[in-house]
XYZ file of C-alpha atoms in Angstrom:
568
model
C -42.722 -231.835 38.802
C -38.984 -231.434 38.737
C -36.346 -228.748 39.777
C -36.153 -228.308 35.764
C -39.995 -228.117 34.921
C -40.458 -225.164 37.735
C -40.510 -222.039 36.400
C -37.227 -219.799 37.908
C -39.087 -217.948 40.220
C -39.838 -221.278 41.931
C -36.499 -221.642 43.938
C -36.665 -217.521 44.931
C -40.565 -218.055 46.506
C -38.755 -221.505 48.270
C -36.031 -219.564 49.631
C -38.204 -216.920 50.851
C -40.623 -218.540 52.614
C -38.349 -221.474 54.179
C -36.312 -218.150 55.641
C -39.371 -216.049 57.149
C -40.079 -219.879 58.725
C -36.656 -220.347 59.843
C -36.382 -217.244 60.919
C -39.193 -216.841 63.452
C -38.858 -220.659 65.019
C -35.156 -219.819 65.718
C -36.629 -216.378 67.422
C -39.281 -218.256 69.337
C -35.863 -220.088 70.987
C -34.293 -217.661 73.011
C -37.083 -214.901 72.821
C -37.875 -215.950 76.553
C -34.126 -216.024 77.824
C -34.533 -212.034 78.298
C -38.124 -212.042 78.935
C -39.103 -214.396 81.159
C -38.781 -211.658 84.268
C -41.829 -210.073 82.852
C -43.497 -213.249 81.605
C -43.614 -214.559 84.843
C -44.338 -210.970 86.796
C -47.337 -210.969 84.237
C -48.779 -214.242 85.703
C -48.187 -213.713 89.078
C -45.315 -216.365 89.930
C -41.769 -215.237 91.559
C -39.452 -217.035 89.504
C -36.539 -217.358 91.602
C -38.836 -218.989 94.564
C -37.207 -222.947 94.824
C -40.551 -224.337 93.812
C -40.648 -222.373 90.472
C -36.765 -223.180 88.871
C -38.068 -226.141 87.438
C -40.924 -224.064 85.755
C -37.949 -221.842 84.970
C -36.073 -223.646 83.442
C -38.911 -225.857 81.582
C -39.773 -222.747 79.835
C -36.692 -221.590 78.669
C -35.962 -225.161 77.191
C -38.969 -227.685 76.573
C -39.636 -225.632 73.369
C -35.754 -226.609 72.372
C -36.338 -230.088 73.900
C -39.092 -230.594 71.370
C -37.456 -229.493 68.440
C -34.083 -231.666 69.335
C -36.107 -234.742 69.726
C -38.501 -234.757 66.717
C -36.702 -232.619 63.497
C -35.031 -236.256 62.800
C -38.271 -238.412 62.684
C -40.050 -235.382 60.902
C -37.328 -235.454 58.660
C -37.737 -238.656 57.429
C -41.877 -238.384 56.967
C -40.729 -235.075 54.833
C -39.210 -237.657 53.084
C -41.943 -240.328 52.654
C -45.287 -237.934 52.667
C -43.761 -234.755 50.953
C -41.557 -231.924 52.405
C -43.876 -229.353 51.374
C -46.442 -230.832 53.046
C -45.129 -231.500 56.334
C -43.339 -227.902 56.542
C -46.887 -226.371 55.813
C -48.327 -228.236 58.391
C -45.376 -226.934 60.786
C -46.032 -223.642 60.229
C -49.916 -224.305 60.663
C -48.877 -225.404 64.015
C -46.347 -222.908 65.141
C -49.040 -220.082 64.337
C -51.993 -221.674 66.199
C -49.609 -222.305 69.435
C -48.253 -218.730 68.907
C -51.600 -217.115 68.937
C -53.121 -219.812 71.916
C -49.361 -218.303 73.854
C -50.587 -214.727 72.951
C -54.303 -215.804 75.013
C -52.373 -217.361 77.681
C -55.049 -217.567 80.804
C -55.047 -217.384 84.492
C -52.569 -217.335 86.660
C -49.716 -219.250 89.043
C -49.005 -222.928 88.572
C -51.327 -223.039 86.130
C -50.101 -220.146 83.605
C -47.004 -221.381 83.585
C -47.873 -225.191 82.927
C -50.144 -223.843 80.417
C -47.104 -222.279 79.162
C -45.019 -225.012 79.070
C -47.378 -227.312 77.505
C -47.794 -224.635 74.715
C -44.352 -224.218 73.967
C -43.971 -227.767 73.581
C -46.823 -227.581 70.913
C -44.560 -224.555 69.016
C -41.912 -226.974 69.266
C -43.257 -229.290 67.730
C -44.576 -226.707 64.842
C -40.976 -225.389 64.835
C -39.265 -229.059 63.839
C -41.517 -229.492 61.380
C -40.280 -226.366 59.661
C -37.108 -227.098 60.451
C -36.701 -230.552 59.399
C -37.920 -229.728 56.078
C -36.879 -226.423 55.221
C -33.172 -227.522 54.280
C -34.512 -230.160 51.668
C -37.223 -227.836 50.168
C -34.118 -225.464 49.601
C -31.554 -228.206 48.428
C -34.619 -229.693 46.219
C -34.987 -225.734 44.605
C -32.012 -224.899 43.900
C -28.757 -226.708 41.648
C -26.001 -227.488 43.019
C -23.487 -224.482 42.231
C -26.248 -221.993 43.754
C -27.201 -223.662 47.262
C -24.214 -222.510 49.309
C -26.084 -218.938 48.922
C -29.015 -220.626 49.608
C -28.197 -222.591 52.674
C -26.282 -219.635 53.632
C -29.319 -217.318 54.018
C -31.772 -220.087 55.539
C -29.045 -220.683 58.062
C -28.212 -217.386 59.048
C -31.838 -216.633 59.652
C -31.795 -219.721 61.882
C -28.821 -219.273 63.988
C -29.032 -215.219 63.845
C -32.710 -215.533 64.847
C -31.442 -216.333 68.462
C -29.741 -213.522 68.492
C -32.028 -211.182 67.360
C -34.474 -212.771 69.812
C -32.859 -211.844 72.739
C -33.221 -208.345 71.034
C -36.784 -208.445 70.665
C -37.656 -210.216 73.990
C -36.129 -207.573 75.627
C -37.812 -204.729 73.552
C -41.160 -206.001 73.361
C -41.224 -207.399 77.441
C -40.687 -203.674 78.503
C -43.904 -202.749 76.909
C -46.076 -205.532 77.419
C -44.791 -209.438 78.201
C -47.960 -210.599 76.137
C -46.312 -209.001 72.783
C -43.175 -211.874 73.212
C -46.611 -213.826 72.109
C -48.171 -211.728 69.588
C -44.927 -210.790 67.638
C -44.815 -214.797 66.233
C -48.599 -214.179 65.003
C -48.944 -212.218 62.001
C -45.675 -213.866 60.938
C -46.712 -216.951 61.218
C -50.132 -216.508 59.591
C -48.406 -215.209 56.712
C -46.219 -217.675 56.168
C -48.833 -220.646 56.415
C -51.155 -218.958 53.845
C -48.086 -218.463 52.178
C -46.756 -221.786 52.085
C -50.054 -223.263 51.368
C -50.559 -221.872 48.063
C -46.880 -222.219 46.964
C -45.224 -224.821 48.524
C -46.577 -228.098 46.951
C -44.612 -231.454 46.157
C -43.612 -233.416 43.201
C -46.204 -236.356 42.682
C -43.856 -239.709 42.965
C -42.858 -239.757 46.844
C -41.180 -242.887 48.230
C -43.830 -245.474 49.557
C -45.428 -244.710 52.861
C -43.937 -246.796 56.062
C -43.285 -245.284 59.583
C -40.770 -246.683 61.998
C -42.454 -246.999 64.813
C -40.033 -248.925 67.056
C -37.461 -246.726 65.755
C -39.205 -243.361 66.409
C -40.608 -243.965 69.812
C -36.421 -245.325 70.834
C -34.955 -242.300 69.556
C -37.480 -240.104 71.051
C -37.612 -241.730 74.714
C -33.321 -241.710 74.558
C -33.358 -238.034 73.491
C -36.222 -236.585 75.912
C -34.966 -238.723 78.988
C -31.307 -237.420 78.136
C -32.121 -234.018 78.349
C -34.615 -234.119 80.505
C -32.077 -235.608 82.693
C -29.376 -232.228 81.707
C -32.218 -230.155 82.973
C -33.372 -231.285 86.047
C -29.635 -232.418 86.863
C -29.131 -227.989 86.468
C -31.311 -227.815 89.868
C -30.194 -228.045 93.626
C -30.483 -231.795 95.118
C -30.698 -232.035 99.200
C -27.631 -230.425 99.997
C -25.933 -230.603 96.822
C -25.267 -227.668 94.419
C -26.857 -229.494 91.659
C -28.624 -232.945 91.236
C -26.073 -235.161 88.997
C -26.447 -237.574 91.674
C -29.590 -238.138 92.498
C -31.108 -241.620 91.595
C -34.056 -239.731 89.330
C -31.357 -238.171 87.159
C -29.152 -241.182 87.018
C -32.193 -243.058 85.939
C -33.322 -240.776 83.011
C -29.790 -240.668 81.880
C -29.532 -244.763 82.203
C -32.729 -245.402 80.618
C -31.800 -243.171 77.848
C -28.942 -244.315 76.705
C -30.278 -247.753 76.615
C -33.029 -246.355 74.215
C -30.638 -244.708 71.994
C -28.577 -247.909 71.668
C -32.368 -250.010 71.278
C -32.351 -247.552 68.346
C -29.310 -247.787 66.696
C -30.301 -251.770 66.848
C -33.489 -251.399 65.199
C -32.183 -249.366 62.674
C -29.509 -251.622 61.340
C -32.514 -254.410 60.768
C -35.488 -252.435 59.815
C -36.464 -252.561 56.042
C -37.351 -248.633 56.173
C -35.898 -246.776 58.856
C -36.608 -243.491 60.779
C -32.741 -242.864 59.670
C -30.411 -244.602 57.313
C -27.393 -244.953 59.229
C -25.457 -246.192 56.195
C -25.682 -242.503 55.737
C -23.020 -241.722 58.533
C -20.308 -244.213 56.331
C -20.443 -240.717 54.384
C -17.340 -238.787 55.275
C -19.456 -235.219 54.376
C -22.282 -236.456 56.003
C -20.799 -237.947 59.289
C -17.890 -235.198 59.996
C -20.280 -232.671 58.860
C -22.762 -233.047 61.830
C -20.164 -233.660 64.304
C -18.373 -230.372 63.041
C -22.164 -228.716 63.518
C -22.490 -230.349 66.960
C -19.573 -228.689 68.278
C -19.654 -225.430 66.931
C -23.601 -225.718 68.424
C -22.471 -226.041 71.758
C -19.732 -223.800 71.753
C -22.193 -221.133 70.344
C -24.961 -221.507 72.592
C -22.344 -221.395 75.869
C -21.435 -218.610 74.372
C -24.838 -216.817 73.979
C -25.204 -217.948 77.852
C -21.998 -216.616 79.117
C -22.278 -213.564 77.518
C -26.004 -212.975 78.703
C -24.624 -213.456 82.648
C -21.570 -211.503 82.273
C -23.490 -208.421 80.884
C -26.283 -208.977 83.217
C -24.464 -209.713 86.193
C -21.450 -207.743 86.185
C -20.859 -205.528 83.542
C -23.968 -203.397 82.920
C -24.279 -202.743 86.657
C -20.619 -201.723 87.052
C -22.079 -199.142 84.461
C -24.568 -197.536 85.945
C -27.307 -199.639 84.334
C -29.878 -201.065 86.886
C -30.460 -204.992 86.980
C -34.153 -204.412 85.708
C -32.679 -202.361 82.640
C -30.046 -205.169 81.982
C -31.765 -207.632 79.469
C -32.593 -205.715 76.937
C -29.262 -203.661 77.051
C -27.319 -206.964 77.126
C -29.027 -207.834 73.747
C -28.194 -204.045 72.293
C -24.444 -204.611 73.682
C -24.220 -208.468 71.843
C -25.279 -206.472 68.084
C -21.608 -207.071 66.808
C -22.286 -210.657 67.131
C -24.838 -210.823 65.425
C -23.871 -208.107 62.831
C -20.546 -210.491 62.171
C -22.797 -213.157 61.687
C -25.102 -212.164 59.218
C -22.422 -210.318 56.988
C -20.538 -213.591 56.948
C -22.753 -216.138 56.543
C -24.406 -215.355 53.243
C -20.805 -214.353 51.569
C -19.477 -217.606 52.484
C -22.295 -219.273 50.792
C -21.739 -217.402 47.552
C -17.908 -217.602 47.309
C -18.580 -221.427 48.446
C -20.222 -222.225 45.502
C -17.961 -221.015 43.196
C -13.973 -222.133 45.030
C -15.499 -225.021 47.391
C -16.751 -224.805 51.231
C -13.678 -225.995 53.209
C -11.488 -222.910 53.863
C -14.257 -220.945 54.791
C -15.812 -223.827 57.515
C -12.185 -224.143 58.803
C -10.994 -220.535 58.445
C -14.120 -219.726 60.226
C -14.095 -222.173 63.236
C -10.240 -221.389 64.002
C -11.090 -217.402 63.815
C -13.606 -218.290 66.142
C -11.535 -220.454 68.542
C -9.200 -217.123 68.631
C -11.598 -214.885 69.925
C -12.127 -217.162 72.145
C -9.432 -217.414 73.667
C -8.865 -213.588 73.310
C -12.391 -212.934 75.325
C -11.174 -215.054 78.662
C -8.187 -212.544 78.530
C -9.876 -210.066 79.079
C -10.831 -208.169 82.388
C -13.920 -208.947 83.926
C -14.896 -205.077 83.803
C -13.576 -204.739 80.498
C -13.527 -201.807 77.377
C -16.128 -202.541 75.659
C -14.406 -201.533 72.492
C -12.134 -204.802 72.213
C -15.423 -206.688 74.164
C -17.477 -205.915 70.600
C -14.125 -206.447 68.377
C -13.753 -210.015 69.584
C -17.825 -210.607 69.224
C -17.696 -209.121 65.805
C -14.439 -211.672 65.091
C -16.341 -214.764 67.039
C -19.695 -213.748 65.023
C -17.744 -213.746 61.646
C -16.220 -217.419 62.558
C -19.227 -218.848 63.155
C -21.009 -216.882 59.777
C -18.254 -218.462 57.892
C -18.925 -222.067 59.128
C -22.802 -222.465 58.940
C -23.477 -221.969 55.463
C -20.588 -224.394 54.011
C -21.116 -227.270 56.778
C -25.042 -227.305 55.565
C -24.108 -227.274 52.028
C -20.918 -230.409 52.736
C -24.655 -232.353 54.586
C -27.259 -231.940 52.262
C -25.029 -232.190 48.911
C -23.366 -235.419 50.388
C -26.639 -237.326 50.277
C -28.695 -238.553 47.401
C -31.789 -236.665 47.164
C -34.441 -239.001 48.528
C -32.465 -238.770 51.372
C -32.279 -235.209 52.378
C -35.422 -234.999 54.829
C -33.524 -237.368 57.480
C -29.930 -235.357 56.522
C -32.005 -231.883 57.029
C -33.643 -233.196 60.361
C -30.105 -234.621 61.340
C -28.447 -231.742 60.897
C -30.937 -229.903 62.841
C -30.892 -232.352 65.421
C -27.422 -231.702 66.062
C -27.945 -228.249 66.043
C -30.770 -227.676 68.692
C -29.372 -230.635 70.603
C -26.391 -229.016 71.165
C -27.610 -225.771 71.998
C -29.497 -227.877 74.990
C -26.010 -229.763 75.752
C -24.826 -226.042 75.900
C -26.905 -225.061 78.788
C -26.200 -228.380 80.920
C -22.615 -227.969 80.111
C -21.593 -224.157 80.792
C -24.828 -223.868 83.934
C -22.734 -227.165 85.457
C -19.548 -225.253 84.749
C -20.915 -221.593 86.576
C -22.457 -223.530 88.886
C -19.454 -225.442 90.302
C -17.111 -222.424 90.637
C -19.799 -220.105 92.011
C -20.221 -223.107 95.126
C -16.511 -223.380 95.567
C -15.908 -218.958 96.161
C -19.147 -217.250 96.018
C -20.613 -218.424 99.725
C -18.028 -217.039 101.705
C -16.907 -214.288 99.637
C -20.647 -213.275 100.220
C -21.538 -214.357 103.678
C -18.093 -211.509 104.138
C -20.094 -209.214 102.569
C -23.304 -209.345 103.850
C -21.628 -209.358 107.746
C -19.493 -206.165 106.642
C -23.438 -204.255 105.641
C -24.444 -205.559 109.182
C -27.071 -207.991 107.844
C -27.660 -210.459 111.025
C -25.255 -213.371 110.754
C -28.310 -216.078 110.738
C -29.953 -214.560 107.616
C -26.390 -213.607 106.256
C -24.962 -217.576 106.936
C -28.731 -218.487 105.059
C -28.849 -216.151 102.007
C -24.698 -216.856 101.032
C -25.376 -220.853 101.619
C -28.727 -220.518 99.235
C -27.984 -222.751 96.042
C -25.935 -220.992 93.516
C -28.338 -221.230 90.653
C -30.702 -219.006 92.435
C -27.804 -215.916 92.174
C -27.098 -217.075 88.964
C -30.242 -216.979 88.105
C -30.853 -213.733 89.169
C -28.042 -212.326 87.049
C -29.576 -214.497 83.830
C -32.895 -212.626 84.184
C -32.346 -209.567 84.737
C -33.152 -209.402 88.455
C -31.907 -207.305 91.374
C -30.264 -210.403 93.078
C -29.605 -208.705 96.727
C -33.426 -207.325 96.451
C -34.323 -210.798 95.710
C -32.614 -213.392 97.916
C -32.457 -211.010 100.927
C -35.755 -210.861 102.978
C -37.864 -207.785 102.801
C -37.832 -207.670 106.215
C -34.378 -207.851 107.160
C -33.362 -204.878 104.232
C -35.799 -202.811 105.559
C -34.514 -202.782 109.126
C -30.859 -202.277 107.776
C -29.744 -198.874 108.363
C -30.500 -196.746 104.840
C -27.102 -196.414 103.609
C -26.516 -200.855 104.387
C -29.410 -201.482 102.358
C -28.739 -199.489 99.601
C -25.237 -200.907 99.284
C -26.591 -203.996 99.451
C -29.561 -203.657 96.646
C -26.736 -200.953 94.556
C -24.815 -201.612 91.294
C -21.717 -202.444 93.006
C -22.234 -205.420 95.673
C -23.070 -208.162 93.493
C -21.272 -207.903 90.724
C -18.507 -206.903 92.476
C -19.267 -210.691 94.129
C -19.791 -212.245 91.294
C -16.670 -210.868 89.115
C -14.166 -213.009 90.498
C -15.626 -216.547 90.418
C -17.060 -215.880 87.120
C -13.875 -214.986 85.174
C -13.003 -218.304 87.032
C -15.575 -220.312 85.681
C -15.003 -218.127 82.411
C -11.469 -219.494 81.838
C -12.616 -222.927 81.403
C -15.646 -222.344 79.744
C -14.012 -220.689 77.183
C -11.150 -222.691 76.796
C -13.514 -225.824 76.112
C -15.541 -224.148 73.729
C -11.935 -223.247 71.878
C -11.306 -226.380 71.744
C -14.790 -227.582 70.377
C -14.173 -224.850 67.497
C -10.902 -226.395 66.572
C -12.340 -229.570 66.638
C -15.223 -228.505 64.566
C -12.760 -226.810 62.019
C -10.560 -230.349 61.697
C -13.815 -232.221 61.331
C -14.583 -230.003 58.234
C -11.413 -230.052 56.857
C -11.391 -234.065 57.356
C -15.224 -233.992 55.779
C -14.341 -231.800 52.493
C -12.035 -234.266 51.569
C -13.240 -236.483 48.726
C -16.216 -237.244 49.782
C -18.434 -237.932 46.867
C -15.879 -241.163 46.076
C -16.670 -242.774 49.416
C -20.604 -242.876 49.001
C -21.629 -246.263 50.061
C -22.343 -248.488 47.461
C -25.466 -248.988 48.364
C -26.394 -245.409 48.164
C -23.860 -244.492 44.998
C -26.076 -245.409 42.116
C -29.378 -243.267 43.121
C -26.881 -240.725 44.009
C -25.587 -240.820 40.466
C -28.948 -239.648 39.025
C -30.131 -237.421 41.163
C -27.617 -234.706 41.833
């Protein structure tokens, strides 16, 4: 059945259901960032103790490990064994993981590998849906209505991490199992849902997987960022583990994978992704313009998240265990920017063309970049929510034009790899994100923060052996601290030793001042030039749009120009 011979209400029903799945995958992304505390006070772990960061970290991003590596492959089998049918089967997946998270049993080492392994699983639900969602939308509606389209599926993607921060931190102060539940009903919805709805047309393209090309792509992409995350963690003496021979390895054997791939590719009769596809200026310029903007965004999301939690909010007279979910309540004019842009840019897209809003957005975001590392570390907040408003705006702008530029600059058969591609670049980048801006922290907290606090600690007449101990402790541990929402003083500081500090020591020490205080100055440090580079990845996203908008329906590839031709 064609776009033509569904009845009108066909594209509406598409639209609605690719947004509720959308929508709760992107949530399931960052929903742990603010509640992991109580996730892992639930099943009985400390998560700052050295041998549970790499559990930390695992669970904050194996979920958006799974969805970076796979959206591309399950892309392309959207495009061989039906869209519909692989999204359905996503969001069959993403509900039974949700509700087998929800049941999570037992406790310590266990728990949280049970954890891990799950959210793997919900990854791998969650690429599904969004590998295939894009095309099912592009497939629905014409051409001069799927800027609006795109526009809402997208914001419902990239504002979902937003509003997931919102909801971890509502939902973990009641109960950490609800982060769990609150996928469930959703999900089971939306599979019924999309099982009696979503069907597709009869005449798919024949049947052949890409093995070789599949199992390169993945190993490159999962040894990659596997490398980024265990290269975030503390190596013998060494701040962080860049260095070591296991990281250097991953990285090594990845890249040699990713090149195996783009070798198999170029030979293969049917591959996992046409890379002809990339000799299409809207196409190729498209997903690096989405690839920057994704990492900028996501350093964002982290910077913000630390300099709330760490500094800020205390400095206020909010406690560290009150700090996550305030720090999503004080980030609402980012996300408010966002989702007033990005479905206006769709609609006025359509009708006067994508470019000026993609670059207009990406250089308004750039500016408030650059206007957010001017300001104060203790800051007014009123100009702190302008400049998020302005920065959400930008980026609302950008998303719904730069999806529309990839998915109309393809020929239709193709739009399952050019969906998954385009998510690719987006969850891949929000991973880069992480490696990038912790690496970037992490640096100029080891260069200031140990003696700055080793001062400190002496001055509350904490013994000089523990206070030498606690200020030399890896960086990532007080960083961590701040990310989640911890009292870091309470935390790194022995019981012991605060309990036989005089009453008025301690509760300096364990106050709203100390740390952040501590932390303000290398961290508008480290600010400075994580902003700046994420600036800079905004203008380069907005040239890369500009340089993609321009003609690039006459530069199809011949071999890719005549099925084009018919099926726009």
């Amino acid at each position: 059945m064609t776009r033509q011979d569904r009845p009108q209400s066909h594209k509406w029903m598409v639209l609605s259901n690719t947004t509720l799945g959308m929508l709760a995958a992107a949530i399931n992304s960052s929903i742990l960032l603010i509640s992991l505390p109580a996730v892992f006070r639930g099943i009985g772990l400390k998560a700052l103790d050295p041998g549970n960061i790499n559990y930390l970290l695992w669970a904050i991003i194996g979920y958006m490990i799974a969805t970076a590596v796979l959206v591309v492959a399950f892309g392309r089998l959207g495009d061989q064994f039906g869209r519909a049918k692989m999204y359905n089967l996503g969001f069959a997946i993403f509900t039974a993981a949700s509700i087998a998270l929800s049941l999570l049993p037992g406790q310590g080492d266990f728990a949280a590998m049970y954890l891990i392994g799950v959210r793997v699983i919900q990854g791998i639900g969650g690429a599904l849906i969004m590998a295939n969602s894009t095309a099912l939308l592009t497939d629905a509606f014409p051409e001069n209505e799927r800027g609006f389209a795109l526009g809402i599926n997208v914001v419902a993607a990239i504002g979902g991490q937003f509003v997931g921060l919102l909801i971890g931190g509502l939902l973990a102060d009641t109960d950490w199992r609800l982060v769990f539940w609150i996928n469930v009903p959703f999900g089971l919805v939306g599979t019924v849902w999309a099982y009696l709805k979503l069907h597709d047309a009869p005449n798919r393209s024949s049947h052949t997987i890409d093995w070789l090309g599949n199992i390169s792509f993945g190993l490159g992409l999962v040894l990659i960022l596997t490398a980024i995350t265990y290269g975030l963690q503390p190596y013998g003496d060494q701040v962080m583990a860049w260095t070591s021979p296991k990281v250097l390895a991953f990285f090594a054997i990845g890249i040699v994978s990713l090149i195996a791939f783009v070798v198999i590719e170029s030979r293969v009769a049917k591959p996992m992704l046409d890379l002809s596809l990339f000799r299409i200026p809207g196409f190729a310029y498209g997903n690096i313009a989405n690839l920057a903007s994704g990492i900028a965004r996501g350093g964002l999301q982290f910077m913000l998240i630390v300099w709330l939690q760490g500094i800020w909010l205390p400095l206020h007279g909010y406690s560290f265990e009150q700090t996550p979910l305030w720090s999503a309540i004080f980030m609402l004019p980012l996300t408010i920017g966002f989702l007033i842009a990005g479905p206006i840019s769709g609609y006025f897209s359509d009708r006067i063309g994508g470019v000026p809003f993609a670059v207009g957005g990406m250089v308004a975001g750039a500016a408030s970049f650059v206007a957010l590392m001017l300001l104060p570390a203790d800051f007014s907040y009123t100009a702190f929510a302008g400049l998020l408003f302005l920065n959400g705006l930008g980026s609302g702008l950008f998303v719904a034009p730069n999806s529309t530029q990839i998915m109309n600059s393809v020929p239709a058969r193709e739009r399952g790899q050019a969906s998954g591609m385009r998510a690719t670049t987006t969850n891949a980048g929000q991973v880069l994100s992480i490696g990038l801006f912790f690496s970037l922290m992490l640096a100029g907290l080891a260069a200031s923060l140990p003696a700055t606090m080793e001062a400190g600690l002496l001055a509350q007449h904490v013994p000089e052996a523990i206070a030498h101990q606690v200020a030399n402790m890896p960086p990532v541990a007080s960083l961590f601290a701040a990310f989640l929402g911890y009292n870091p003083m309470g935390e790194l500081i022995p019981a012991d030793v605060l309990h036989a500090l005089p009453a008025a020591n301690a509760a300096t020490l364990t106050g709203n001042q100390f740390f952040p205080e501590l932390m303000s100055g290398p961290f508008k440090h480290g600010l400075v030039f994580a902003f700046t580079f994420s600036a800079i990845l905004y203008l380069v996203a907005a040239f890369a749009s500009w340089r993609g908008g321009r003609g690039a329906e006459a530069e199809l590839p011949e071999s890719l120009a005549a099925e084009a031709a018919g099926q726009r």
